PDB file of C-alpha atoms in Angstrom:
ATOM      1  CA  UNK A 197     -83.595 -41.271 -32.303  1.00 77.00           C
ATOM      2  CA  UNK A 198     -81.575 -38.344 -30.930  1.00 79.00           C
ATOM      3  CA  UNK A 199     -82.104 -35.266 -28.814  1.00 75.00           C
ATOM      4  CA  UNK A 200     -80.806 -32.215 -30.702  1.00 78.00           C
ATOM      5  CA  UNK A 201     -81.171 -28.916 -28.813  1.00 78.00           C
ATOM      6  CA  UNK A 202     -84.119 -30.295 -26.837  1.00 85.00           C
ATOM      7  CA  UNK A 203     -85.939 -31.768 -29.830  1.00 82.00           C
ATOM      8  CA  UNK A 204     -86.376 -35.527 -30.147  1.00 79.00           C
ATOM      9  CA  UNK A 205     -86.121 -36.660 -33.752  1.00 78.00           C
ATOM     10  CA  UNK A 206     -84.747 -39.194 -36.174  1.00 75.00           C
ATOM     11  CA  UNK A 207     -81.005 -39.826 -36.162  1.00 71.00           C
ATOM     12  CA  UNK A 208     -80.382 -37.856 -39.329  1.00 68.00           C
ATOM     13  CA  UNK A 209     -77.743 -35.440 -38.044  1.00 64.00           C
ATOM     14  CA  UNK A 210     -74.470 -36.390 -39.737  1.00 73.00           C
ATOM     15  CA  UNK A 211     -72.512 -35.390 -36.627  1.00 85.00           C
ATOM     16  CA  UNK A 212     -73.800 -38.301 -34.548  1.00 87.00           C
ATOM     17  CA  UNK A 213     -71.192 -40.618 -36.069  1.00 90.00           C
ATOM     18  CA  UNK A 214     -68.604 -38.143 -37.387  1.00 93.00           C
ATOM     19  CA  UNK A 215     -65.262 -39.002 -35.791  1.00 95.00           C
ATOM     20  CA  UNK A 216     -63.769 -35.529 -36.297  1.00 96.00           C
ATOM     21  CA  UNK A 217     -66.716 -34.146 -34.299  1.00 94.00           C
ATOM     22  CA  UNK A 218     -66.785 -36.874 -31.654  1.00 95.00           C
ATOM     23  CA  UNK A 219     -63.078 -37.411 -31.034  1.00 96.00           C
ATOM     24  CA  UNK A 220     -61.132 -34.782 -32.966  1.00 96.00           C
ATOM     25  CA  UNK A 221     -60.115 -37.639 -35.274  1.00 98.00           C
ATOM     26  CA  UNK A 222     -59.182 -35.492 -38.234  1.00 98.00           C
ATOM     27  CA  UNK A 223     -56.395 -33.455 -39.815  1.00 98.00           C
ATOM     28  CA  UNK A 224     -56.627 -30.431 -42.069  1.00 98.00           C
ATOM     29  CA  UNK A 225     -54.839 -27.979 -44.342  1.00 98.00           C
ATOM     30  CA  UNK A 226     -55.786 -24.377 -45.051  1.00 98.00           C
ATOM     31  CA  UNK A 227     -54.540 -23.142 -48.411  1.00 98.00           C
ATOM     32  CA  UNK A 228     -54.541 -19.839 -50.258  1.00 98.00           C
ATOM     33  CA  UNK A 229     -55.577 -19.604 -53.893  1.00 98.00           C
ATOM     34  CA  UNK A 230     -54.431 -16.666 -56.023  1.00 96.00           C
ATOM     35  CA  UNK A 231     -55.327 -16.345 -59.718  1.00 95.00           C
ATOM     36  CA  UNK A 232     -56.541 -19.939 -59.896  1.00 96.00           C
ATOM     37  CA  UNK A 233     -53.342 -21.302 -58.339  1.00 97.00           C
ATOM     38  CA  UNK A 234     -52.903 -23.040 -54.984  1.00 98.00           C
ATOM     39  CA  UNK A 235     -49.912 -21.382 -53.354  1.00 98.00           C
ATOM     40  CA  UNK A 236     -47.192 -23.687 -51.993  1.00 98.00           C
ATOM     41  CA  UNK A 237     -49.172 -26.696 -53.240  1.00 98.00           C
ATOM     42  CA  UNK A 238     -46.401 -29.247 -52.829  1.00 98.00           C
ATOM     43  CA  UNK A 239     -45.641 -28.203 -49.253  1.00 98.00           C
ATOM     44  CA  UNK A 240     -49.311 -28.395 -48.262  1.00 98.00           C
ATOM     45  CA  UNK A 241     -49.796 -31.757 -49.938  1.00 98.00           C
ATOM     46  CA  UNK A 242     -46.789 -33.416 -48.321  1.00 98.00           C
ATOM     47  CA  UNK A 243     -47.651 -32.003 -44.891  1.00 98.00           C
ATOM     48  CA  UNK A 244     -51.166 -33.408 -45.218  1.00 98.00           C
ATOM     49  CA  UNK A 245     -49.819 -36.815 -46.246  1.00 98.00           C
ATOM     50  CA  UNK A 246     -47.372 -36.755 -43.321  1.00 97.00           C
ATOM     51  CA  UNK A 247     -50.167 -35.771 -40.921  1.00 98.00           C
ATOM     52  CA  UNK A 248     -52.355 -38.648 -42.119  1.00 98.00           C
ATOM     53  CA  UNK A 249     -49.487 -41.077 -41.608  1.00 98.00           C
ATOM     54  CA  UNK A 250     -48.784 -39.773 -38.101  1.00 97.00           C
ATOM     55  CA  UNK A 251     -52.383 -40.472 -37.002  1.00 98.00           C
ATOM     56  CA  UNK A 252     -52.454 -43.806 -38.915  1.00 98.00           C
ATOM     57  CA  UNK A 253     -55.069 -42.892 -41.504  1.00 98.00           C
ATOM     58  CA  UNK A 254     -55.227 -44.899 -44.723  1.00 98.00           C
ATOM     59  CA  UNK A 255     -54.276 -42.682 -47.660  1.00 98.00           C
ATOM     60  CA  UNK A 256     -56.540 -43.345 -50.688  1.00 96.00           C
ATOM     61  CA  UNK A 257     -54.715 -44.432 -53.837  1.00 96.00           C
ATOM     62  CA  UNK A 258     -56.287 -41.587 -55.821  1.00 96.00           C
ATOM     63  CA  UNK A 259     -55.251 -38.926 -53.315  1.00 96.00           C
ATOM     64  CA  UNK A 260     -52.364 -37.583 -55.384  1.00 97.00           C
ATOM     65  CA  UNK A 261     -51.132 -34.005 -55.390  1.00 98.00           C
ATOM     66  CA  UNK A 262     -52.897 -33.464 -58.720  1.00 98.00           C
ATOM     67  CA  UNK A 263     -56.159 -34.784 -57.266  1.00 97.00           C
ATOM     68  CA  UNK A 264     -55.741 -32.580 -54.183  1.00 97.00           C
ATOM     69  CA  UNK A 265     -55.230 -29.544 -56.426  1.00 98.00           C
ATOM     70  CA  UNK A 266     -58.098 -30.452 -58.756  1.00 98.00           C
ATOM     71  CA  UNK A 267     -60.622 -30.820 -55.940  1.00 97.00           C
ATOM     72  CA  UNK A 268     -59.721 -27.425 -54.445  1.00 97.00           C
ATOM     73  CA  UNK A 269     -59.717 -25.559 -57.767  1.00 98.00           C
ATOM     74  CA  UNK A 270     -62.991 -27.154 -58.906  1.00 97.00           C
ATOM     75  CA  UNK A 271     -64.676 -25.772 -55.811  1.00 97.00           C
ATOM     76  CA  UNK A 272     -63.317 -22.218 -56.011  1.00 97.00           C
ATOM     77  CA  UNK A 273     -64.073 -22.094 -59.730  1.00 97.00           C
ATOM     78  CA  UNK A 274     -67.649 -23.201 -59.126  1.00 97.00           C
ATOM     79  CA  UNK A 275     -67.973 -20.450 -56.513  1.00 97.00           C
ATOM     80  CA  UNK A 276     -66.330 -17.870 -58.843  1.00 97.00           C
ATOM     81  CA  UNK A 277     -63.709 -16.982 -56.226  1.00 97.00           C
ATOM     82  CA  UNK A 278     -60.591 -18.452 -57.875  1.00 97.00           C
ATOM     83  CA  UNK A 279     -58.909 -15.038 -58.150  1.00 96.00           C
ATOM     84  CA  UNK A 280     -58.409 -14.854 -54.362  1.00 97.00           C
ATOM     85  CA  UNK A 281     -59.676 -17.416 -51.873  1.00 97.00           C
ATOM     86  CA  UNK A 282     -58.907 -19.558 -48.894  1.00 97.00           C
ATOM     87  CA  UNK A 283     -59.870 -23.211 -48.776  1.00 98.00           C
ATOM     88  CA  UNK A 284     -59.760 -25.736 -45.985  1.00 98.00           C
ATOM     89  CA  UNK A 285     -59.579 -29.462 -46.639  1.00 97.00           C
ATOM     90  CA  UNK A 286     -60.427 -31.605 -43.618  1.00 97.00           C
ATOM     91  CA  UNK A 287     -59.677 -35.323 -43.707  1.00 98.00           C
ATOM     92  CA  UNK A 288     -61.349 -37.526 -41.109  1.00 97.00           C
ATOM     93  CA  UNK A 289     -61.667 -41.243 -40.435  1.00 98.00           C
ATOM     94  CA  UNK A 290     -64.916 -42.787 -41.605  1.00 96.00           C
ATOM     95  CA  UNK A 291     -67.735 -43.477 -39.142  1.00 94.00           C
ATOM     96  CA  UNK A 292     -67.579 -46.367 -36.739  1.00 93.00           C
ATOM     97  CA  UNK A 293     -66.091 -47.371 -33.417  1.00 95.00           C
ATOM     98  CA  UNK A 294     -65.443 -45.497 -30.214  1.00 96.00           C
ATOM     99  CA  UNK A 295     -61.858 -44.532 -29.373  1.00 97.00           C
ATOM    100  CA  UNK A 296     -60.840 -47.543 -31.457  1.00 98.00           C
ATOM    101  CA  UNK A 297     -62.013 -46.872 -35.028  1.00 98.00           C
ATOM    102  CA  UNK A 298     -63.644 -49.623 -37.059  1.00 97.00           C
ATOM    103  CA  UNK A 299     -61.671 -48.531 -40.113  1.00 98.00           C
ATOM    104  CA  UNK A 300     -58.746 -46.316 -41.022  1.00 98.00           C
ATOM    105  CA  UNK A 301     -60.375 -45.319 -44.327  1.00 98.00           C
ATOM    106  CA  UNK A 302     -61.093 -41.613 -44.682  1.00 98.00           C
ATOM    107  CA  UNK A 303     -63.510 -39.055 -46.051  1.00 96.00           C
ATOM    108  CA  UNK A 304     -62.729 -35.425 -46.788  1.00 96.00           C
ATOM    109  CA  UNK A 305     -64.541 -32.117 -46.851  1.00 96.00           C
ATOM    110  CA  UNK A 306     -63.432 -28.918 -48.591  1.00 97.00           C
ATOM    111  CA  UNK A 307     -64.975 -25.497 -48.076  1.00 97.00           C
ATOM    112  CA  UNK A 308     -63.776 -22.181 -49.453  1.00 97.00           C
ATOM    113  CA  UNK A 309     -64.365 -18.463 -48.950  1.00 97.00           C
ATOM    114  CA  UNK A 310     -63.263 -15.428 -50.919  1.00 97.00           C
ATOM    115  CA  UNK A 311     -60.401 -13.133 -49.918  1.00 96.00           C
ATOM    116  CA  UNK A 312     -59.823  -9.493 -50.795  1.00 88.00           C
ATOM    117  CA  UNK A 313     -56.194  -9.146 -51.881  1.00 86.00           C
ATOM    118  CA  UNK A 314     -54.402 -10.970 -54.680  1.00 88.00           C
ATOM    119  CA  UNK A 315     -51.030 -10.376 -53.011  1.00 93.00           C
ATOM    120  CA  UNK A 316     -49.693 -10.312 -49.466  1.00 96.00           C
ATOM    121  CA  UNK A 317     -49.989  -6.957 -47.687  1.00 95.00           C
ATOM    122  CA  UNK A 318     -48.376  -6.137 -44.349  1.00 94.00           C
ATOM    123  CA  UNK A 319     -50.924  -4.887 -41.826  1.00 91.00           C
ATOM    124  CA  UNK A 320     -49.198  -2.201 -39.742  1.00 86.00           C
ATOM    125  CA  UNK A 321     -52.209  -1.347 -37.564  1.00 94.00           C
ATOM    126  CA  UNK A 322     -51.949  -1.758 -33.789  1.00 97.00           C
ATOM    127  CA  UNK A 323     -51.495  -5.424 -32.937  1.00 98.00           C
ATOM    128  CA  UNK A 324     -50.944  -6.150 -29.248  1.00 98.00           C
ATOM    129  CA  UNK A 325     -50.247  -9.602 -27.843  1.00 98.00           C
ATOM    130  CA  UNK A 326     -49.600 -11.232 -24.497  1.00 98.00           C
ATOM    131  CA  UNK A 327     -48.873 -14.685 -23.156  1.00 98.00           C
ATOM    132  CA  UNK A 328     -51.606 -17.297 -22.771  1.00 98.00           C
ATOM    133  CA  UNK A 329     -50.811 -19.405 -19.714  1.00 97.00           C
ATOM    134  CA  UNK A 330     -54.027 -21.295 -18.920  1.00 98.00           C
ATOM    135  CA  UNK A 331     -52.871 -24.265 -21.002  1.00 98.00           C
ATOM    136  CA  UNK A 332     -49.568 -25.301 -22.566  1.00 98.00           C
ATOM    137  CA  UNK A 333     -48.464 -26.907 -25.820  1.00 97.00           C
ATOM    138  CA  UNK A 334     -46.692 -30.242 -25.396  1.00 96.00           C
ATOM    139  CA  UNK A 335     -43.358 -30.895 -27.083  1.00 96.00           C
ATOM    140  CA  UNK A 336     -44.433 -33.824 -29.253  1.00 95.00           C
ATOM    141  CA  UNK A 337     -45.000 -34.742 -32.893  1.00 95.00           C
ATOM    142  CA  UNK A 338     -48.785 -34.229 -32.710  1.00 95.00           C
ATOM    143  CA  UNK A 339     -48.214 -30.548 -31.907  1.00 96.00           C
ATOM    144  CA  UNK A 340     -46.423 -30.034 -35.222  1.00 96.00           C
ATOM    145  CA  UNK A 341     -49.385 -31.115 -37.411  1.00 96.00           C
ATOM    146  CA  UNK A 342     -52.832 -29.588 -37.914  1.00 96.00           C
ATOM    147  CA  UNK A 343     -55.443 -31.764 -36.200  1.00 97.00           C
ATOM    148  CA  UNK A 344     -59.085 -30.943 -35.530  1.00 97.00           C
ATOM    149  CA  UNK A 345     -58.338 -30.771 -31.805  1.00 95.00           C
ATOM    150  CA  UNK A 346     -57.602 -27.049 -31.398  1.00 96.00           C
ATOM    151  CA  UNK A 347     -59.100 -26.368 -27.972  1.00 97.00           C
ATOM    152  CA  UNK A 348     -56.049 -24.454 -26.743  1.00 97.00           C
ATOM    153  CA  UNK A 349     -56.378 -22.125 -29.748  1.00 98.00           C
ATOM    154  CA  UNK A 350     -60.110 -21.691 -29.117  1.00 98.00           C
ATOM    155  CA  UNK A 351     -59.780 -20.910 -25.406  1.00 98.00           C
ATOM    156  CA  UNK A 352     -56.751 -18.706 -26.084  1.00 98.00           C
ATOM    157  CA  UNK A 353     -58.714 -16.741 -28.671  1.00 98.00           C
ATOM    158  CA  UNK A 354     -61.512 -16.185 -26.142  1.00 98.00           C
ATOM    159  CA  UNK A 355     -58.925 -15.002 -23.604  1.00 98.00           C
ATOM    160  CA  UNK A 356     -57.437 -12.578 -26.164  1.00 98.00           C
ATOM    161  CA  UNK A 357     -60.869 -11.218 -27.045  1.00 98.00           C
ATOM    162  CA  UNK A 358     -61.813 -10.731 -23.387  1.00 98.00           C
ATOM    163  CA  UNK A 359     -58.593  -8.823 -22.743  1.00 98.00           C
ATOM    164  CA  UNK A 360     -58.581  -6.584 -25.810  1.00 98.00           C
ATOM    165  CA  UNK A 361     -55.638  -8.380 -27.439  1.00 98.00           C
ATOM    166  CA  UNK A 362     -55.143  -9.084 -31.131  1.00 98.00           C
ATOM    167  CA  UNK A 363     -53.507 -12.442 -30.418  1.00 98.00           C
ATOM    168  CA  UNK A 364     -51.785 -14.507 -27.753  1.00 98.00           C
ATOM    169  CA  UNK A 365     -48.444 -16.270 -27.619  1.00 98.00           C
ATOM    170  CA  UNK A 366     -48.474 -19.913 -26.563  1.00 98.00           C
ATOM    171  CA  UNK A 367     -45.932 -21.558 -24.289  1.00 98.00           C
ATOM    172  CA  UNK A 368     -44.847 -25.187 -24.133  1.00 98.00           C
ATOM    173  CA  UNK A 369     -44.563 -27.397 -21.065  1.00 96.00           C
ATOM    174  CA  UNK A 370     -41.043 -26.047 -20.487  1.00 97.00           C
ATOM    175  CA  UNK A 371     -42.547 -22.514 -20.330  1.00 97.00           C
ATOM    176  CA  UNK A 372     -40.732 -21.467 -23.513  1.00 98.00           C
ATOM    177  CA  UNK A 373     -42.338 -19.575 -26.381  1.00 98.00           C
ATOM    178  CA  UNK A 374     -43.823 -21.783 -29.108  1.00 98.00           C
ATOM    179  CA  UNK A 375     -46.036 -19.808 -31.491  1.00 98.00           C
ATOM    180  CA  UNK A 376     -49.121 -17.594 -31.622  1.00 98.00           C
ATOM    181  CA  UNK A 377     -52.736 -18.732 -31.728  1.00 98.00           C
ATOM    182  CA  UNK A 378     -52.874 -18.362 -35.520  1.00 95.00           C
ATOM    183  CA  UNK A 379     -49.315 -18.577 -36.720  1.00 97.00           C
ATOM    184  CA  UNK A 380     -45.629 -19.170 -36.184  1.00 98.00           C
ATOM    185  CA  UNK A 381     -43.574 -16.579 -34.304  1.00 98.00           C
ATOM    186  CA  UNK A 382     -40.392 -14.822 -35.437  1.00 98.00           C
ATOM    187  CA  UNK A 383     -38.197 -12.496 -33.383  1.00 98.00           C
ATOM    188  CA  UNK A 384     -35.624 -10.008 -34.655  1.00 98.00           C
ATOM    189  CA  UNK A 385     -32.744  -9.064 -32.346  1.00 97.00           C
ATOM    190  CA  UNK A 386     -30.200  -6.810 -34.024  1.00 96.00           C
ATOM    191  CA  UNK A 387     -29.178  -8.607 -37.220  1.00 96.00           C
ATOM    192  CA  UNK A 388     -30.502 -11.977 -36.062  1.00 97.00           C
ATOM    193  CA  UNK A 389     -33.845 -13.583 -37.007  1.00 98.00           C
ATOM    194  CA  UNK A 390     -34.969 -16.264 -34.549  1.00 98.00           C
ATOM    195  CA  UNK A 391     -37.867 -18.714 -34.548  1.00 98.00           C
ATOM    196  CA  UNK A 392     -38.462 -21.704 -32.240  1.00 98.00           C
ATOM    197  CA  UNK A 393     -37.468 -25.116 -33.649  1.00 98.00           C
ATOM    198  CA  UNK A 394     -40.215 -27.641 -34.454  1.00 97.00           C
ATOM    199  CA  UNK A 395     -38.955 -29.762 -31.540  1.00 97.00           C
ATOM    200  CA  UNK A 396     -40.321 -27.116 -29.137  1.00 97.00           C
ATOM    201  CA  UNK A 397     -43.868 -28.077 -30.160  1.00 97.00           C
ATOM    202  CA  UNK A 398     -44.644 -25.433 -32.781  1.00 97.00           C
ATOM    203  CA  UNK A 399     -46.597 -26.099 -35.950  1.00 97.00           C
ATOM    204  CA  UNK A 400     -44.489 -27.088 -38.933  1.00 97.00           C
ATOM    205  CA  UNK A 401     -45.871 -24.056 -40.752  1.00 97.00           C
ATOM    206  CA  UNK A 402     -45.871 -23.711 -44.533  1.00 98.00           C
ATOM    207  CA  UNK A 403     -45.320 -19.937 -44.401  1.00 98.00           C
ATOM    208  CA  UNK A 404     -42.694 -20.470 -41.699  1.00 98.00           C
ATOM    209  CA  UNK A 405     -40.757 -22.540 -44.224  1.00 98.00           C
ATOM    210  CA  UNK A 406     -41.081 -19.857 -46.921  1.00 98.00           C
ATOM    211  CA  UNK A 407     -39.900 -17.061 -44.616  1.00 98.00           C
ATOM    212  CA  UNK A 408     -36.910 -19.060 -43.387  1.00 98.00           C
ATOM    213  CA  UNK A 409     -35.882 -19.749 -46.993  1.00 97.00           C
ATOM    214  CA  UNK A 410     -36.265 -16.111 -48.056  1.00 97.00           C
ATOM    215  CA  UNK A 411     -34.409 -14.766 -45.016  1.00 98.00           C
ATOM    216  CA  UNK A 412     -31.505 -17.174 -45.479  1.00 97.00           C
ATOM    217  CA  UNK A 413     -30.870 -15.623 -48.907  1.00 96.00           C
ATOM    218  CA  UNK A 414     -30.357 -12.203 -47.299  1.00 96.00           C
ATOM    219  CA  UNK A 415     -26.752 -11.413 -46.456  1.00 93.00           C
ATOM    220  CA  UNK A 416     -27.697  -8.787 -43.871  1.00 92.00           C
ATOM    221  CA  UNK A 417     -29.457 -11.135 -41.458  1.00 96.00           C
ATOM    222  CA  UNK A 418     -28.464 -14.279 -39.543  1.00 97.00           C
ATOM    223  CA  UNK A 419     -31.254 -16.880 -39.391  1.00 98.00           C
ATOM    224  CA  UNK A 420     -31.432 -19.354 -36.510  1.00 98.00           C
ATOM    225  CA  UNK A 421     -33.915 -21.778 -34.968  1.00 98.00           C
ATOM    226  CA  UNK A 422     -33.477 -21.746 -31.219  1.00 97.00           C
ATOM    227  CA  UNK A 423     -35.410 -21.716 -27.963  1.00 98.00           C
ATOM    228  CA  UNK A 424     -37.088 -18.394 -27.074  1.00 98.00           C
ATOM    229  CA  UNK A 425     -38.071 -17.549 -23.492  1.00 97.00           C
ATOM    230  CA  UNK A 426     -40.818 -15.054 -22.611  1.00 97.00           C
ATOM    231  CA  UNK A 427     -38.098 -12.752 -21.258  1.00 96.00           C
ATOM    232  CA  UNK A 428     -36.386 -12.755 -24.677  1.00 97.00           C
ATOM    233  CA  UNK A 429     -39.458 -11.179 -26.274  1.00 97.00           C
ATOM    234  CA  UNK A 430     -38.943  -7.926 -24.387  1.00 94.00           C
ATOM    235  CA  UNK A 431     -35.372  -7.667 -25.715  1.00 95.00           C
ATOM    236  CA  UNK A 432     -36.493  -7.984 -29.346  1.00 97.00           C
ATOM    237  CA  UNK A 433     -36.434  -5.185 -31.905  1.00 97.00           C
ATOM    238  CA  UNK A 434     -39.211  -6.774 -33.928  1.00 98.00           C
ATOM    239  CA  UNK A 435     -41.768  -9.561 -33.561  1.00 98.00           C
ATOM    240  CA  UNK A 436     -43.991 -10.946 -36.294  1.00 98.00           C
ATOM    241  CA  UNK A 437     -46.291 -13.861 -37.001  1.00 98.00           C
ATOM    242  CA  UNK A 438     -46.665 -15.923 -40.165  1.00 98.00           C
ATOM    243  CA  UNK A 439     -49.334 -18.083 -41.750  1.00 97.00           C
ATOM    244  CA  UNK A 440     -50.328 -18.846 -45.314  1.00 97.00           C
ATOM    245  CA  UNK A 441     -53.487 -16.746 -45.350  1.00 97.00           C
ATOM    246  CA  UNK A 442     -52.205 -13.464 -43.894  1.00 96.00           C
ATOM    247  CA  UNK A 443     -48.554 -13.923 -44.856  1.00 97.00           C
ATOM    248  CA  UNK A 444     -46.804 -11.797 -42.217  1.00 98.00           C
ATOM    249  CA  UNK A 445     -48.394  -9.922 -39.328  1.00 98.00           C
ATOM    250  CA  UNK A 446     -46.235  -7.497 -37.352  1.00 98.00           C
ATOM    251  CA  UNK A 447     -46.684  -7.376 -33.584  1.00 98.00           C
ATOM    252  CA  UNK A 448     -46.690  -3.744 -32.474  1.00 98.00           C
ATOM    253  CA  UNK A 449     -46.786  -4.262 -28.697  1.00 97.00           C
ATOM    254  CA  UNK A 450     -46.047  -6.934 -26.091  1.00 97.00           C
ATOM    255  CA  UNK A 451     -46.476  -5.899 -22.467  1.00 94.00           C
ATOM    256  CA  UNK A 452     -44.910  -2.413 -22.363  1.00 91.00           C
ATOM    257  CA  UNK A 453     -42.525  -2.980 -25.282  1.00 95.00           C
ATOM    258  CA  UNK A 454     -43.300  -1.604 -28.762  1.00 96.00           C
ATOM    259  CA  UNK A 455     -41.687  -2.930 -31.936  1.00 97.00           C
ATOM    260  CA  UNK A 456     -40.666  -1.900 -35.439  1.00 94.00           C
ATOM    261  CA  UNK A 457     -41.661  -3.737 -38.635  1.00 96.00           C
ATOM    262  CA  UNK A 458     -38.656  -3.132 -40.895  1.00 96.00           C
ATOM    263  CA  UNK A 459     -37.700  -6.722 -41.679  1.00 97.00           C
ATOM    264  CA  UNK A 460     -41.350  -7.798 -41.949  1.00 97.00           C
ATOM    265  CA  UNK A 461     -41.950  -5.176 -44.640  1.00 97.00           C
ATOM    266  CA  UNK A 462     -38.920  -6.343 -46.610  1.00 97.00           C
ATOM    267  CA  UNK A 463     -39.916 -10.003 -46.318  1.00 98.00           C
ATOM    268  CA  UNK A 464     -43.462  -9.320 -47.546  1.00 97.00           C
ATOM    269  CA  UNK A 465     -41.964  -7.685 -50.621  1.00 97.00           C
ATOM    270  CA  UNK A 466     -39.679 -10.656 -51.247  1.00 96.00           C
ATOM    271  CA  UNK A 467     -42.551 -13.073 -50.626  1.00 97.00           C
ATOM    272  CA  UNK A 468     -44.713 -11.458 -53.292  1.00 96.00           C
ATOM    273  CA  UNK A 469     -41.770 -11.410 -55.706  1.00 96.00           C
ATOM    274  CA  UNK A 470     -41.139 -15.125 -55.173  1.00 94.00           C
ATOM    275  CA  UNK A 471     -44.802 -15.955 -55.814  1.00 93.00           C
ATOM    276  CA  UNK A 472     -44.923 -13.941 -59.025  1.00 87.00           C
ATOM    277  CA  UNK A 473     -41.796 -15.713 -60.293  1.00 82.00           C
ATOM    278  CA  UNK A 474     -43.250 -19.202 -59.764  1.00 73.00           C
TER     279      UNK A 474
END
């Protein structure tokens, strides 16, 4: 029997043995579906496989990229949201054990919700950020993958909400800039586009990869991955965030500094063009 919210009852709640719930023993991917197509499918699939290997999960023989795609599209089609949707696939170790699992076999769960736009649109509304310094991201491999332990993102989001901020920027244990709560960070200084390297502890973002590739094709901008300090942010001409669902989000204000969105607008255009071509 269990006590659930003060009520004694039979042990029927699936969470009592779920390892993702009990120990954060899970990894996940969030994908965007447009016109019945999973965007950046190969990148998502290989990141998920790499994440499972990092945390020593057993990858099922049938868990191919085609199977991954089929399971996502079956769900969004059944829900009639395949024209524009987001889907999250969470993979977690099967029940059993305490810190030491009884098995490395996995289960997975996919859920999906509809989205409004069938293309990426740059949101130019006010978007103010600040640093979140209660907790820090560690410079290690686990920080670069998407696990179900996201407490720093949860507490940072509460901090942002309490302080009237749209988002917060996370720092690593060397007090350098890593990323935002919901995406990778890019900084424009003159004709230079900068983002922190993965070794600083940032997520190995799928949209980060797309933006780096698109920007490197532009002759007017130099693209580099290098360490960014909090002080560097106030010298920037432009700051923006990236993730697969929103695409690019311009930061309009950090502390007392306000920013333009010129390169972000151009990159959104090129991003949509690249998607339509594939």
